[in-house]
Coordinates of C-alpha atoms and ligand atoms in Angstrom, one line a residue:
M301 CA 108.1 94.6 139.4
C302 CA 107.1 98.2 140.5
G303 CA 104.3 99.5 138.5
I304 CA 102.9 102.9 138.1
I305 CA 99.6 104.8 137.3
G306 CA 98.4 108.2 137.1
I307 CA 95.8 110.2 136.2
L308 CA 94.0 113.7 136.4
G309 CA 90.4 112.7 136.1
E310 CA 87.2 114.1 135.7
K311 CA 85.3 112.1 138.4
S312 CA 86.5 110.6 141.5
V313 CA 90.1 108.7 140.8
A314 CA 90.9 106.3 143.8
P315 CA 89.0 103.6 142.2
L316 CA 90.4 104.1 138.9
L317 CA 93.8 104.1 140.1
V318 CA 93.3 101.0 142.0
E319 CA 91.7 99.3 138.7
G320 CA 95.3 100.5 137.1
L321 CA 97.2 98.5 139.7
K322 CA 95.0 95.7 139.1
R323 CA 96.3 95.7 135.6
L324 CA 99.8 95.9 136.9
E325 CA 99.5 93.5 139.4
Y326 CA 100.8 90.6 137.0
R327 CA 104.4 92.3 137.0
G328 CA 104.8 91.1 141.0
Y329 CA 104.7 93.2 143.9
D330 CA 104.5 93.0 147.7
S331 CA 102.9 96.2 148.5
A332 CA 100.6 98.8 146.7
G333 CA 99.6 102.3 147.8
I334 CA 97.9 105.5 146.2
A335 CA 97.9 109.2 146.8
T336 CA 95.2 111.6 145.5
L337 CA 94.8 115.6 146.1
A338 CA 91.8 116.7 148.0
N339 CA 90.8 120.0 148.6
G340 CA 94.7 120.3 147.3
H341 CA 96.1 118.4 150.3
I342 CA 97.9 115.4 149.5
Q343 CA 96.2 112.3 151.0
R344 CA 97.1 108.8 151.1
C345 CA 96.3 105.3 151.7
R346 CA 98.9 102.2 151.3
A347 CA 98.7 98.6 152.5
E348 CA 101.4 95.7 152.8
G349 CA 100.7 92.4 150.5
K350 CA 98.0 92.2 148.0
L351 CA 95.8 95.1 146.6
I352 CA 92.5 93.3 148.4
N353 CA 94.3 95.1 151.5
L354 CA 94.7 98.3 150.1
E355 CA 91.0 98.0 149.0
K356 CA 89.7 97.2 152.1
K357 CA 91.5 100.0 153.9
L358 CA 90.0 102.5 151.1
R359 CA 86.5 101.2 151.9
S360 CA 87.1 102.3 155.5
A361 CA 89.0 105.3 155.0
P362 CA 87.8 106.4 151.0
L363 CA 90.2 109.0 149.3
E364 CA 88.4 111.5 147.5
G365 CA 90.1 114.1 144.8
T366 CA 90.5 113.5 140.8
T367 CA 94.4 113.8 140.7
G368 CA 96.2 111.2 142.1
I369 CA 98.8 108.6 141.5
G370 CA 99.1 104.7 142.3
H371 CA 101.9 101.9 142.7
T372 CA 102.8 98.7 143.1
R373 CA 106.3 98.0 144.8
W374 CA 108.4 95.0 144.5
A375 CA 110.9 95.9 147.5
T376 CA 114.3 96.8 146.3
H377 CA 115.3 99.1 149.2
G378 CA 113.4 98.2 152.3
R379 CA 111.2 95.6 153.6
P380 CA 108.0 95.2 152.0
T381 CA 106.3 97.1 154.6
E382 CA 103.5 99.4 155.0
N383 CA 105.5 102.1 155.6
N384 CA 108.1 101.6 152.6
A385 CA 105.0 101.4 149.9
H386 CA 104.6 104.1 147.8
P387 CA 103.5 106.9 147.2
H388 CA 106.2 108.7 149.2
A389 CA 105.2 112.2 150.4
T390 CA 105.8 115.4 152.0
D391 CA 103.3 117.8 152.4
R392 CA 104.1 119.1 149.1
V393 CA 104.6 116.5 147.1
A394 CA 104.1 112.5 146.4
V395 CA 106.0 110.7 144.2
V396 CA 105.7 107.1 142.5
H397 CA 108.8 105.5 141.3
N398 CA 110.0 102.4 139.6
G399 CA 113.8 101.4 139.6
I400 CA 117.0 102.4 141.7
I401 CA 118.2 105.7 142.7
E402 CA 121.5 104.4 143.0
N403 CA 123.1 107.5 144.5
Y404 CA 120.4 107.9 146.8
A405 CA 122.4 107.4 149.8
S406 CA 124.8 110.3 149.2
L407 CA 121.7 112.3 148.5
K408 CA 120.0 111.1 151.8
E409 CA 123.1 112.5 154.0
E410 CA 123.0 115.7 152.2
L411 CA 119.0 116.0 152.7
E412 CA 119.5 115.1 156.4
G413 CA 122.1 117.9 157.0
L414 CA 119.4 120.3 155.5
Q415 CA 117.2 119.1 158.3
C416 CA 114.8 116.5 155.8
R417 CA 113.8 113.8 158.6
F418 CA 113.4 110.3 156.4
E419 CA 110.6 107.9 157.7
T420 CA 111.2 105.1 155.3
E421 CA 114.0 102.6 154.4
T422 CA 113.7 103.5 150.6
D423 CA 115.7 105.0 148.0
T424 CA 112.5 106.6 146.5
E425 CA 111.9 108.9 149.7
V426 CA 114.9 111.0 148.5
I427 CA 113.0 112.1 145.9
A428 CA 110.1 113.4 147.8
H429 CA 112.5 115.0 149.7
L430 CA 114.7 116.7 147.1
V431 CA 111.8 118.3 145.2
T432 CA 110.1 119.6 148.4
H433 CA 113.9 121.4 149.0
C434 CA 113.9 123.0 145.6
L435 CA 110.2 124.2 145.6
R436 CA 111.3 125.6 149.2
Q437 CA 113.9 127.4 147.5
G438 CA 111.3 129.3 145.7
M439 CA 111.0 127.0 142.5
G440 CA 107.7 126.2 140.7
P441 CA 106.9 122.2 140.8
Q442 CA 108.1 121.7 137.1
E443 CA 111.4 123.4 137.7
A444 CA 111.8 121.9 141.5
A445 CA 110.7 118.1 139.8
H446 CA 113.3 118.6 136.6
A447 CA 116.2 120.3 139.2
A448 CA 115.4 117.1 141.5
L449 CA 115.7 114.2 138.3
N450 CA 118.9 115.9 137.2
R451 CA 120.2 114.7 140.6
L452 CA 119.1 111.3 140.3
E453 CA 121.5 108.6 138.8
G454 CA 120.4 105.1 137.9
A455 CA 117.7 103.5 135.8
F456 CA 114.4 104.4 136.9
S457 CA 110.8 106.2 136.3
V458 CA 108.5 108.5 138.3
A459 CA 105.2 110.4 138.4
L460 CA 104.6 113.4 140.9
V461 CA 101.8 115.2 142.0
F462 CA 101.9 118.1 143.8
A463 CA 99.9 119.8 146.8
G464 CA 97.6 122.9 145.3
E465 CA 98.1 121.5 141.5
H466 CA 94.9 119.7 140.6
D467 CA 95.9 119.6 137.0
L468 CA 99.4 118.9 137.2
L469 CA 101.4 115.5 137.1
I470 CA 104.8 115.0 136.4
G471 CA 106.5 112.0 135.0
A472 CA 110.2 111.2 134.3
R473 CA 111.5 108.0 132.2
Q474 CA 115.2 107.1 132.6
G475 CA 115.6 103.8 131.7
T476 CA 112.2 102.2 132.9
P477 CA 109.6 102.5 130.9
L478 CA 106.8 105.1 131.1
A479 CA 104.0 105.8 128.8
V480 CA 101.3 108.7 128.8
G481 CA 97.6 108.4 127.9
Y482 CA 95.3 110.7 126.2
G483 CA 91.8 110.6 127.3
D484 CA 88.7 113.0 126.8
G485 CA 89.4 116.1 129.1
E486 CA 91.6 113.3 131.5
M487 CA 95.4 112.2 131.0
Y488 CA 97.0 109.3 132.4
V489 CA 100.7 107.8 132.4
A490 CA 101.7 104.6 133.5
S491 CA 104.2 101.6 133.4
D492 CA 102.3 100.3 130.3
S493 CA 99.9 100.6 127.7
Y494 CA 98.3 97.4 129.4
A495 CA 97.4 99.4 132.7
L496 CA 95.8 102.0 130.6
A497 CA 93.6 100.3 128.0
P498 CA 90.7 100.0 130.0
L499 CA 90.8 103.9 129.8
T500 CA 92.1 104.9 126.8
S501 CA 93.7 103.5 123.3
R502 CA 96.1 106.6 122.5
I503 CA 99.7 106.3 123.9
S504 CA 102.4 107.7 123.3
F505 CA 105.9 106.0 124.9
L506 CA 108.4 108.3 126.6
E507 CA 111.9 107.8 125.3
D508 CA 114.9 107.3 127.9
G509 CA 115.8 111.1 129.2
D510 CA 112.3 112.5 128.7
R511 CA 110.4 114.4 131.3
V512 CA 106.7 115.0 130.8
T513 CA 104.4 117.4 132.1
V514 CA 100.7 116.2 131.8
R515 CA 97.8 118.8 132.0
R516 CA 94.4 118.0 131.3
A517 CA 94.4 119.9 128.3
G518 CA 98.0 118.5 127.0
V519 CA 101.6 117.5 127.1
T520 CA 104.7 118.8 127.1
V521 CA 107.7 116.6 126.9
Y522 CA 111.5 117.5 127.6
G523 CA 114.2 115.4 125.8
R524 CA 117.2 114.7 127.9
D525 CA 119.1 118.4 126.7
G526 CA 115.5 120.2 128.3
S527 CA 114.3 120.9 124.6
E528 CA 110.9 120.0 123.6
Q529 CA 110.1 117.0 121.9
K530 CA 107.3 115.5 120.0
R531 CA 106.5 111.6 121.1
P532 CA 104.0 110.2 118.5
V533 CA 100.2 109.2 120.1
R534 CA 99.6 105.4 118.5
I535 CA 96.2 104.0 119.1
T536 CA 97.5 100.7 121.2
A537 CA 96.3 97.4 120.1
Q538 CA 96.0 96.4 123.8
S539 CA 92.7 95.4 124.8
G540 CA 90.8 96.8 128.0
A541 CA 89.2 93.7 128.5
T542 CA 90.1 92.2 131.9
T543 CA 91.9 88.7 131.4
G544 CA 90.1 86.3 133.8
K545 CA 91.0 82.8 135.0
G546 CA 88.3 81.2 133.1
E547 CA 87.1 78.1 134.5
Y548 CA 90.8 77.4 136.0
R549 CA 92.1 77.6 139.7
H550 CA 95.3 79.6 138.5
F551 CA 96.2 81.7 135.5
M552 CA 99.0 79.6 135.2
L553 CA 96.6 76.1 135.0
K554 CA 94.8 78.1 132.3
E555 CA 97.8 79.5 130.6
I556 CA 99.4 75.8 130.8
H557 CA 96.1 74.2 128.6
E558 CA 96.2 77.5 126.6
Q559 CA 99.3 76.0 124.7
P560 CA 97.5 74.4 122.2
A561 CA 96.0 77.3 120.8
V562 CA 98.7 79.9 121.1
I563 CA 101.4 77.6 119.7
G564 CA 98.3 77.1 117.0
D565 CA 98.0 80.7 116.5
T566 CA 101.9 81.4 116.4
L567 CA 102.5 78.6 114.3
N568 CA 99.5 79.9 112.0
S569 CA 101.8 83.3 111.7
L570 CA 104.9 81.8 110.6
I571 CA 103.9 79.0 108.1
N572 CA 101.8 79.7 104.9
P573 CA 98.7 76.6 105.0
A574 CA 98.4 76.5 101.5
T575 CA 102.0 75.8 100.5
G576 CA 103.3 74.6 104.2
A577 CA 106.3 76.5 103.7
V578 CA 107.6 78.7 106.4
S579 CA 107.3 82.3 105.7
V580 CA 109.4 84.2 108.2
S581 CA 110.0 88.2 107.8
P582 CA 112.1 88.2 104.5
E583 CA 114.3 91.2 106.2
A584 CA 115.2 88.6 109.4
L585 CA 116.4 85.9 106.5
A586 CA 118.2 88.5 104.6
A587 CA 120.0 89.6 107.6
L588 CA 120.6 86.1 108.6
E589 CA 121.6 85.0 105.8
K590 CA 124.8 87.4 105.1
A591 CA 125.5 87.0 109.2
P592 CA 128.7 85.0 110.5
R593 CA 127.1 84.4 113.4
L594 CA 123.6 84.9 115.5
T595 CA 123.9 85.7 119.4
L596 CA 121.0 85.4 120.9
V597 CA 120.5 86.8 124.5
A598 CA 118.0 86.9 127.3
C599 CA 116.9 86.1 130.7
G600 CA 115.3 83.7 132.8
T601 CA 112.8 81.0 131.0
A602 CA 113.5 82.8 127.8
F603 CA 117.3 82.0 128.1
Y604 CA 116.5 78.5 128.3
A605 CA 114.6 79.4 124.7
C606 CA 117.7 80.3 123.1
M607 CA 119.4 77.3 124.8
V608 CA 117.4 75.4 122.4
A609 CA 117.3 77.5 119.3
K610 CA 121.4 77.3 119.7
Y611 CA 120.7 73.5 119.1
W612 CA 118.3 74.3 116.4
F613 CA 120.1 76.9 114.5
E614 CA 123.4 75.1 114.7
T615 CA 122.4 71.5 113.6
L616 CA 119.6 72.6 111.2
A617 CA 120.8 75.8 109.8
R618 CA 124.5 75.5 110.4
M619 CA 124.4 79.0 111.7
P620 CA 127.3 79.9 114.4
C621 CA 125.2 81.0 117.1
E622 CA 126.4 82.2 120.6
I623 CA 124.3 82.8 123.5
D624 CA 124.2 84.4 127.0
I625 CA 122.5 85.5 129.9
A626 CA 121.5 89.2 129.6
S627 CA 122.9 90.4 132.8
E628 CA 126.1 88.8 131.9
F629 CA 126.5 89.4 128.3
R630 CA 125.8 93.2 128.7
Y631 CA 129.0 93.9 131.2
R632 CA 131.4 91.8 129.5
E633 CA 132.1 93.7 126.7
A634 CA 132.2 91.0 123.9
P635 CA 133.7 91.9 120.5
M636 CA 130.8 91.7 118.1
P637 CA 131.2 90.4 114.2
A638 CA 130.5 93.1 111.5
G639 CA 127.4 92.2 109.9
G640 CA 126.2 90.0 112.8
V641 CA 122.4 89.6 113.8
A642 CA 121.5 89.7 117.8
L643 CA 118.3 88.6 118.7
F644 CA 117.0 89.3 122.3
V645 CA 114.0 87.0 123.3
S646 CA 111.5 88.6 125.7
Q647 CA 108.2 87.7 126.9
S648 CA 107.6 91.4 128.2
G649 CA 109.8 93.2 126.1
E650 CA 111.2 95.1 129.4
T651 CA 113.1 93.1 131.0
L652 CA 116.3 95.8 131.8
D653 CA 119.3 93.7 131.4
T654 CA 117.9 92.1 128.0
L655 CA 117.3 96.0 126.9
E656 CA 120.7 96.7 128.0
A657 CA 122.3 94.0 125.8
L658 CA 120.0 95.1 122.9
R659 CA 121.4 98.8 122.8
Y660 CA 124.8 97.3 123.4
C661 CA 124.7 95.1 120.3
K662 CA 123.2 98.1 118.7
K663 CA 125.7 100.1 119.1
N664 CA 128.3 97.4 117.8
G665 CA 126.8 97.2 114.6
Q666 CA 124.3 94.7 114.9
K667 CA 121.7 93.8 113.2
V668 CA 119.0 93.7 116.2
M669 CA 116.2 91.6 115.9
S670 CA 113.6 90.6 118.9
I671 CA 111.1 87.8 119.5
V672 CA 108.4 89.5 122.1
N673 CA 105.2 88.8 123.3
T674 CA 103.9 91.7 124.8
I675 CA 103.2 94.2 121.7
E676 CA 104.4 97.9 121.8
S677 CA 107.0 97.1 124.7
T678 CA 110.5 99.2 124.8
I679 CA 112.5 96.1 123.2
E680 CA 109.9 95.9 120.2
R681 CA 110.4 99.7 119.9
E682 CA 114.1 99.7 119.5
S683 CA 114.4 96.6 117.7
D684 CA 115.1 96.2 113.8
I685 CA 113.2 93.5 113.0
V686 CA 110.6 91.7 115.6
L687 CA 108.8 88.6 115.5
H688 CA 105.7 88.3 117.9
T689 CA 105.0 85.6 120.0
L690 CA 101.1 84.9 120.0
A691 CA 100.8 84.1 123.2
G692 CA 98.3 86.6 124.6
P693 CA 98.7 88.1 128.1
E694 CA 100.5 85.8 130.3
I695 CA 99.5 86.5 134.0
G696 CA 101.3 83.9 136.1
V697 CA 104.5 84.9 137.0
A698 CA 105.9 81.4 136.0
S699 CA 106.2 81.6 132.5
T700 CA 104.7 78.6 130.4
K701 CA 102.6 79.6 127.2
A702 CA 105.4 82.4 126.1
F703 CA 108.2 79.8 126.0
T704 CA 106.7 77.3 123.8
T705 CA 105.4 80.2 121.5
Q706 CA 109.1 81.4 121.6
L707 CA 110.5 77.9 120.8
V708 CA 108.2 77.5 118.0
T709 CA 109.0 80.8 116.5
L710 CA 112.6 80.3 116.7
L711 CA 112.3 77.1 115.2
C712 CA 110.5 78.3 112.5
L713 CA 113.1 81.0 112.0
A714 CA 115.7 77.9 112.3
L715 CA 114.0 76.1 109.4
A716 CA 113.5 79.2 107.1
L717 CA 117.1 80.1 107.3
A718 CA 118.0 75.9 106.6
A719 CA 115.3 76.2 103.8
R720 CA 116.7 79.1 102.6
R721 CA 120.5 78.4 102.7
G722 CA 119.6 74.6 100.8
G723 CA 121.4 71.6 101.2
A724 CA 121.2 68.8 103.7
A725 CA 119.2 70.7 105.9
E726 CA 116.1 71.2 103.4
R727 CA 114.7 67.8 103.5
P728 CA 114.5 67.1 107.3
G729 CA 113.3 70.8 107.9
Q730 CA 110.1 70.0 105.4
N731 CA 109.4 66.8 107.9
I732 CA 109.9 69.2 111.1
V733 CA 107.5 71.4 109.2
D734 CA 105.2 69.1 108.9
S735 CA 105.3 67.5 112.5
L736 CA 104.9 70.8 113.7
R737 CA 101.8 71.3 111.9
H738 CA 100.2 68.5 114.0
L739 CA 101.7 69.6 117.0
P740 CA 98.6 72.0 118.4
A741 CA 96.3 69.0 118.4
Q742 CA 98.8 66.5 119.8
L743 CA 99.4 69.1 122.5
S744 CA 95.7 68.8 123.6
G745 CA 95.5 65.0 123.8
L746 CA 98.9 65.2 125.4
L747 CA 97.4 67.3 128.6
K748 CA 94.4 65.3 128.7
E749 CA 96.1 61.6 128.9
I750 CA 99.1 62.8 131.3
E751 CA 97.2 65.6 133.4
P752 CA 95.8 63.2 136.2
Q753 CA 99.0 61.1 136.3
I754 CA 100.9 63.9 137.1
Q755 CA 98.6 65.2 139.6
D756 CA 99.0 61.8 141.3
I757 CA 102.9 61.9 141.1
A758 CA 102.9 65.6 142.5
R759 CA 101.2 63.9 145.6
D760 CA 104.3 61.5 146.2
I761 CA 106.9 63.9 145.6
F762 CA 105.7 67.5 147.0
E763 CA 107.7 67.0 150.6
S764 CA 110.9 66.5 149.0
V765 CA 113.4 69.0 149.4
H766 CA 115.6 68.9 146.7
M767 CA 115.1 67.7 142.9
L768 CA 116.9 67.1 140.1
Y769 CA 115.9 67.1 136.3
I770 CA 118.3 65.8 133.6
G771 CA 118.4 65.7 129.8
R772 CA 120.6 65.5 126.9
G773 CA 121.0 68.0 123.8
L774 CA 117.5 69.8 123.1
L775 CA 116.5 68.6 126.5
Y776 CA 118.9 69.7 128.5
P777 CA 117.2 73.0 128.5
V778 CA 114.1 71.7 129.3
A779 CA 115.1 70.1 132.3
L780 CA 116.6 73.5 133.3
E781 CA 113.2 75.0 132.6
G782 CA 111.4 72.2 134.4
A783 CA 113.8 72.9 137.7
L784 CA 113.3 76.6 137.5
K785 CA 109.4 76.0 137.2
L786 CA 109.1 73.8 140.6
K787 CA 111.6 76.4 142.4
E788 CA 109.7 79.6 141.2
I789 CA 106.4 78.4 142.3
S790 CA 107.0 75.4 144.9
Y791 CA 110.2 76.7 146.4
I792 CA 111.7 73.1 146.2
H793 CA 114.9 73.5 145.6
A794 CA 115.7 71.7 142.2
E795 CA 118.7 71.7 139.8
G796 CA 118.5 70.8 135.8
Y797 CA 121.5 69.3 134.8
A798 CA 122.7 68.3 131.0
A799 CA 122.5 64.3 132.0
G800 CA 126.3 63.6 131.1
E801 CA 127.1 66.2 133.8
L802 CA 125.8 64.4 136.3
K803 CA 128.5 62.4 137.5
H804 CA 130.8 65.4 137.8
G805 CA 129.2 66.2 140.7
P806 CA 125.8 66.2 141.2
I807 CA 125.7 62.4 141.5
A808 CA 127.2 62.8 145.1
L809 CA 123.6 64.0 146.0
I810 CA 121.6 61.3 144.8
D811 CA 119.7 59.1 147.1
E812 CA 116.2 57.6 147.8
H813 CA 115.0 60.9 149.1
M814 CA 116.0 62.9 146.3
P815 CA 113.5 62.4 143.0
L816 CA 115.5 62.5 139.5
V817 CA 113.1 63.6 136.8
V818 CA 114.6 61.9 133.6
L819 CA 113.6 63.3 129.8
A820 CA 114.2 60.6 127.6
P821 CA 112.2 60.1 124.3
E822 CA 113.7 56.9 122.9
N823 CA 113.7 58.3 119.3
D824 CA 116.2 60.7 120.5
P825 CA 120.1 60.3 118.9
L826 CA 121.1 60.7 122.7
F827 CA 119.1 57.7 124.1
E828 CA 121.1 55.3 125.1
K829 CA 123.7 57.8 126.8
T830 CA 120.8 59.0 128.6
A831 CA 119.6 55.9 129.6
S832 CA 122.9 54.8 131.1
N833 CA 123.3 58.0 133.4
L834 CA 120.1 56.6 134.5
Q835 CA 121.4 53.7 135.2
E836 CA 123.9 55.0 137.0
N837 CA 121.9 57.0 139.4
V838 CA 119.5 53.8 140.1
A839 CA 122.4 52.1 141.2
R840 CA 122.7 54.7 143.6
G841 CA 119.4 54.5 145.0
A842 CA 117.9 57.4 143.0
R843 CA 113.9 57.2 143.0
V844 CA 113.7 58.0 139.0
L845 CA 110.5 59.9 137.2
L846 CA 111.0 58.9 133.9
I847 CA 109.3 61.0 130.9
T848 CA 109.3 59.0 127.9
D849 CA 107.8 57.8 124.6
K850 CA 106.2 54.5 124.7
K851 CA 109.4 52.7 123.3
G852 CA 111.7 54.3 126.0
E853 CA 109.3 53.4 128.6
A854 CA 109.3 49.5 127.1
R855 CA 113.1 49.7 127.8
L856 CA 113.2 51.7 131.3
K857 CA 110.2 50.7 132.7
G858 CA 112.2 48.6 135.5
F859 CA 114.2 51.4 136.5
A860 CA 111.5 53.9 137.2
R861 CA 109.7 54.4 140.0
W862 CA 107.2 56.8 137.9
I863 CA 106.9 57.0 133.9
V864 CA 104.9 59.8 132.1
R865 CA 103.8 58.4 128.7
M866 CA 104.2 60.9 126.0
N867 CA 103.7 61.1 122.3
D868 CA 105.6 59.7 119.6
V869 CA 107.5 63.1 117.8
H870 CA 110.1 63.9 115.2
P871 CA 113.2 64.4 117.9
A872 CA 113.7 68.0 116.9
L873 CA 110.2 68.9 118.1
A874 CA 110.9 67.4 121.8
P875 CA 111.3 70.3 123.7
L876 CA 108.1 71.5 122.8
I877 CA 106.2 68.5 124.0
Y878 CA 108.5 67.5 126.9
T879 CA 107.8 70.9 128.5
I880 CA 104.3 70.2 129.3
P881 CA 105.0 67.5 131.6
V882 CA 107.6 69.7 133.7
Q883 CA 105.3 72.6 134.1
L884 CA 102.4 70.2 135.3
L885 CA 104.4 69.0 137.9
A886 CA 105.7 72.2 138.9
Y887 CA 102.2 73.4 139.3
Y888 CA 100.7 70.4 140.8
V889 CA 103.5 70.3 143.2
A890 CA 103.0 74.0 144.2
V891 CA 99.2 73.4 144.5
T892 CA 99.5 70.4 147.0
K893 CA 101.8 72.2 149.1
G894 CA 98.9 75.2 148.7
T895 CA 101.9 78.1 147.4
D896 CA 101.0 80.9 145.9
V897 CA 101.1 80.0 142.2
D898 CA 100.6 83.0 139.9
Q899 CA 102.0 85.5 142.5
P900 CA 105.1 83.5 144.3
R901 CA 107.0 85.2 146.9
N902 CA 109.8 87.6 145.7
L903 CA 109.5 87.0 142.0
A904 CA 108.2 89.8 139.5
K905 CA 106.9 89.3 136.1
A906 CA 108.7 92.2 134.2
V907 CA 111.9 92.6 135.7
T908 CA 112.4 96.6 135.1
V909 CA 115.9 96.2 137.6
E910 CA 119.1 95.2 137.1
Ligands
LIG2022 C1 111.4 86.9 135.2 C2 109.9 86.1 134.7 C3 110.5 85.0 134.1 C4 111.1 85.4 132.7 C5 112.0 86.7 133.3 C6 112.3 87.1 131.5 O1 112.2 86.5 136.2 O2 109.8 86.0 135.9 O3 109.2 84.4 134.0 O4 111.3 84.3 132.0 O5 112.0 87.4 133.9 O6 111.5 87.6 131.5 P1 111.0 88.2 129.7 O7 109.8 89.4 129.9 O8 112.1 89.1 129.0 O9 110.8 87.1 129.2

């Protein structure tokens, strides 16, 4: 989703802006641009598509100046064209913006009445005209920016530069993130600390409602009520090193292969190597132990991790659990129990719906916990208790290693709670912990074994128009995740279904043209039931891709067109290993189709609009 960078520099700023934009690329975007001040005048360069197009334009017509702003745009209002790309500007001010101005239509009408000529289809352009109108009324840049920003409704962040003002950058945060970076004689603003990491490690995060006036000599922050505020400067742990693809063709493939290592790292932070005991934050356990209910909220793939976790928390720890998609949860005014715990799961830590759901729970007296991958994110900063997944930067838009590290973190939390509560769950819990410790090595072996086979299957099915994935219990969310991965990157329509639910509708779609992926380990207590569902579909002509273990293969090989044989694992760990083949399948189908695997069309990595 849109990324912002702004620099008050010492040397030519355009190359630094482009480098910063490259570090925002992972968020997903469809056009980009920069604006600089050259001899006091605003100059812009914008391009549709990837940054390479912007760089090409800048090579033939470089922008000078040491002050500038840059933007990667994920279109909300107006098509992803060069003309709609940010920065938007008049002769007095240039602006980059992330988020949505909800009252832009009425503001536009008002400004058109004042003879402002609009050139784009965006909501952002109203900011440039509104600020310019205020400047024309005789206000100074800061006063004009504040007056204009005070009229905007919605969730957004912005950065502005002004003609003739080489030492001024104004930023605002109202809902979506903005960080300020402190350099030596240089100052920066950006959507996240990752974008600024090569420039500085000294960062302060703005709070909602903040306006910031940035000059090379320092920064003044004004809170929502207009009074001056101090925002602490932290030393960020973000690495300035560029995350590369290494020997891999795509980030997604690299990230799939990193799973044994990052799952190992995450497990090492959660299991005491000497005693083999799960050790999660005592504060988290104390809160969970007393809570009458756990509410899990997230979006996308992170939501599927919560779906799996519901089974673990309920069966292993006997903890009543509610799960919901953040965009639904936040508006339904759910009654929250006294002493309840709400747990938010997010790779980016910035997903706006998840963040707003968190704020709702906080306001309603819940202890707020989060599981995040991106350090120093807003969700982390607003949580009472934080657990980190140690997946490292995930660049591919389709989430892979973040999901599996979320799963191991959630499982360890459920196991620790089960052990704390004692009783029947204690013994099986220890078996699971023992199996978990072998998981990284098992996954490495599995990846080697199944990858070539899945490449072949992908060649057989890549021309399909629709696909179905089914599973029961812990594997039902994995079926949903498999279908999501496939549609995200290969654009094949796919649906995940609870195996038992297929006959209530989707079975009508079954024919020899629609591959049916069945996730069914033989040691799963629900295997027999899924096996019957498989046979019902085969009887109707389904071509089945069966993902199962050795015994499952022996039982069902006569019914499947393709079989992927998995390691034997404790049934509670099945989601962790059965996710690997569905990730690989989506990847190889997409590669065979030739789609843009790492930056699929229309998708964003950090979704900062609702
Ligand atoms: C976007 C991403 C998904 C991700 C979801 C939630 O849709 O493309 O991969 O699962 O947002 O993101 P979060 O950062 O909160 O986990």
